[in-house]
GROMACS .gro file of N, CA and C in nm:
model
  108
    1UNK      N    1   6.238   6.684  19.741
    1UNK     CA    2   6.333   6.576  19.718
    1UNK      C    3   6.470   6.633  19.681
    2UNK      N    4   6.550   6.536  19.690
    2UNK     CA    5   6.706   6.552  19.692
    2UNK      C    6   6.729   6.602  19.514
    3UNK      N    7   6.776   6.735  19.463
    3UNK     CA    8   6.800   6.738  19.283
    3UNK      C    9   6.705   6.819  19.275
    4UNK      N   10   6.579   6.871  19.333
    4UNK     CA   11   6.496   6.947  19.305
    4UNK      C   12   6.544   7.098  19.302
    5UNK      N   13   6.527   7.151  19.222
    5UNK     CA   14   6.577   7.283  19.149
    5UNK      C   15   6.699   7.319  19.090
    6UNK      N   16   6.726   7.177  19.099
    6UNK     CA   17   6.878   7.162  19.028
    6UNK      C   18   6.907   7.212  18.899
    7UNK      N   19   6.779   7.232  18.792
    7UNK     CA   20   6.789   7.302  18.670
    7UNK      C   21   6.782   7.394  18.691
    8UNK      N   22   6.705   7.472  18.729
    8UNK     CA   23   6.697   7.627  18.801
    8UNK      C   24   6.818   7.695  18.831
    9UNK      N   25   6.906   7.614  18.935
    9UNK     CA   26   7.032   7.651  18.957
    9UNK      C   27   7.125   7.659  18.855
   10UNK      N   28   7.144   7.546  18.758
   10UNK     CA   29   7.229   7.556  18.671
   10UNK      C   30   7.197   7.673  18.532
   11UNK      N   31   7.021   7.727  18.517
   11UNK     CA   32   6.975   7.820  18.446
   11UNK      C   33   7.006   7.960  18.523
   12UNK      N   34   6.999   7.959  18.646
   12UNK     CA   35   7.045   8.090  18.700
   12UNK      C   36   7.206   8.097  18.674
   13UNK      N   37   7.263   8.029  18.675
   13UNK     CA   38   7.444   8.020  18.692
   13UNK      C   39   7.469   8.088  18.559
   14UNK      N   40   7.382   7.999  18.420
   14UNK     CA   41   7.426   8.008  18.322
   14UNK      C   42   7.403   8.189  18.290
   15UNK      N   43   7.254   8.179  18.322
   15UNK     CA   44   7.244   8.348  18.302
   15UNK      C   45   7.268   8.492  18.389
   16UNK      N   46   7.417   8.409  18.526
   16UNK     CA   47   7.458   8.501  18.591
   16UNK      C   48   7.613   8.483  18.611
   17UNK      N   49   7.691   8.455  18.464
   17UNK     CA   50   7.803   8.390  18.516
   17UNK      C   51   7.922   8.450  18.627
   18UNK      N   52   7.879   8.589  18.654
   18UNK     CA   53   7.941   8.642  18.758
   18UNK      C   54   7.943   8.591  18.882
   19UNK      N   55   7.820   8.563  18.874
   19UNK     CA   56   7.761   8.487  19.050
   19UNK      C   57   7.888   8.306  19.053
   20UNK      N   58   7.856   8.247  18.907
   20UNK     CA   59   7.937   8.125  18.850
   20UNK      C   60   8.119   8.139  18.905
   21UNK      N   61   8.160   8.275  18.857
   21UNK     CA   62   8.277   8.282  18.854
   21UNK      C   63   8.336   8.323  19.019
   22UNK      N   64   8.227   8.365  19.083
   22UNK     CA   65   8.232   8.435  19.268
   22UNK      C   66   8.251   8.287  19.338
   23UNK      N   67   8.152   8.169  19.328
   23UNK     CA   68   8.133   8.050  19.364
   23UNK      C   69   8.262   7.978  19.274
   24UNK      N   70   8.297   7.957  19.189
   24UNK     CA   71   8.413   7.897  19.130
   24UNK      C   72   8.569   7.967  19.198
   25UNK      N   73   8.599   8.057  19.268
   25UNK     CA   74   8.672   8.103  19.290
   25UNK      C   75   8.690   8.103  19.457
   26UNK      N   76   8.594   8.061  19.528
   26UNK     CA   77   8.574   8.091  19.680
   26UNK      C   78   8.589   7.958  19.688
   27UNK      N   79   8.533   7.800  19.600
   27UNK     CA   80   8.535   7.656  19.614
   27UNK      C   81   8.733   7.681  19.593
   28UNK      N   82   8.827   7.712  19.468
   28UNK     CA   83   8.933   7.733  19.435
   28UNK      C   84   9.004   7.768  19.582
   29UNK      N   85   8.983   7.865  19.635
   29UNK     CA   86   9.076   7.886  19.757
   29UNK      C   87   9.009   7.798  19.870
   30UNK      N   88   8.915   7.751  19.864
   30UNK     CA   89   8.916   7.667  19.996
   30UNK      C   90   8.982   7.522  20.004
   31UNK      N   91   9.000   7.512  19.854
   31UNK     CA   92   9.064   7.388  19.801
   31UNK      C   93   9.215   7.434  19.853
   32UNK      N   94   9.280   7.532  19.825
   32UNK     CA   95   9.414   7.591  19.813
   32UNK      C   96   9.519   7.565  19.931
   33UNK      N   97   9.337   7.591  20.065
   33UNK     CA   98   9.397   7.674  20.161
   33UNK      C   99   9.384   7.466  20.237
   34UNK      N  100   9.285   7.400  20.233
   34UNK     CA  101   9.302   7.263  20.247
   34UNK      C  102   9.426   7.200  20.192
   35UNK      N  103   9.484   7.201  20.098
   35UNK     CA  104   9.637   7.138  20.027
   35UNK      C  105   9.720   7.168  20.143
   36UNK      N  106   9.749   7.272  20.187
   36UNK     CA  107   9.875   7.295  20.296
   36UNK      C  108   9.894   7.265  20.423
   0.00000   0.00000   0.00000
């Protein structure tokens, strides 16, 4: 079903915030590069 492992994901994020900050930064420029 649709949400399934959705805690998982947010427990892996929390205890890999590098992986958090790679994905927060690649969503950031695709946003960047969409504005122009």
């Amino acid at each position: 079903t649709i949400g399934q492992g959705r805690d998982k994901t947010k427990t892996y994020l929390k205890e890999n915030p590098e992986v958090l900050a790679e994905i927060d930064q690649k969503v950031r420029d695709k946003v960047k590069e969409e504005e122009k």
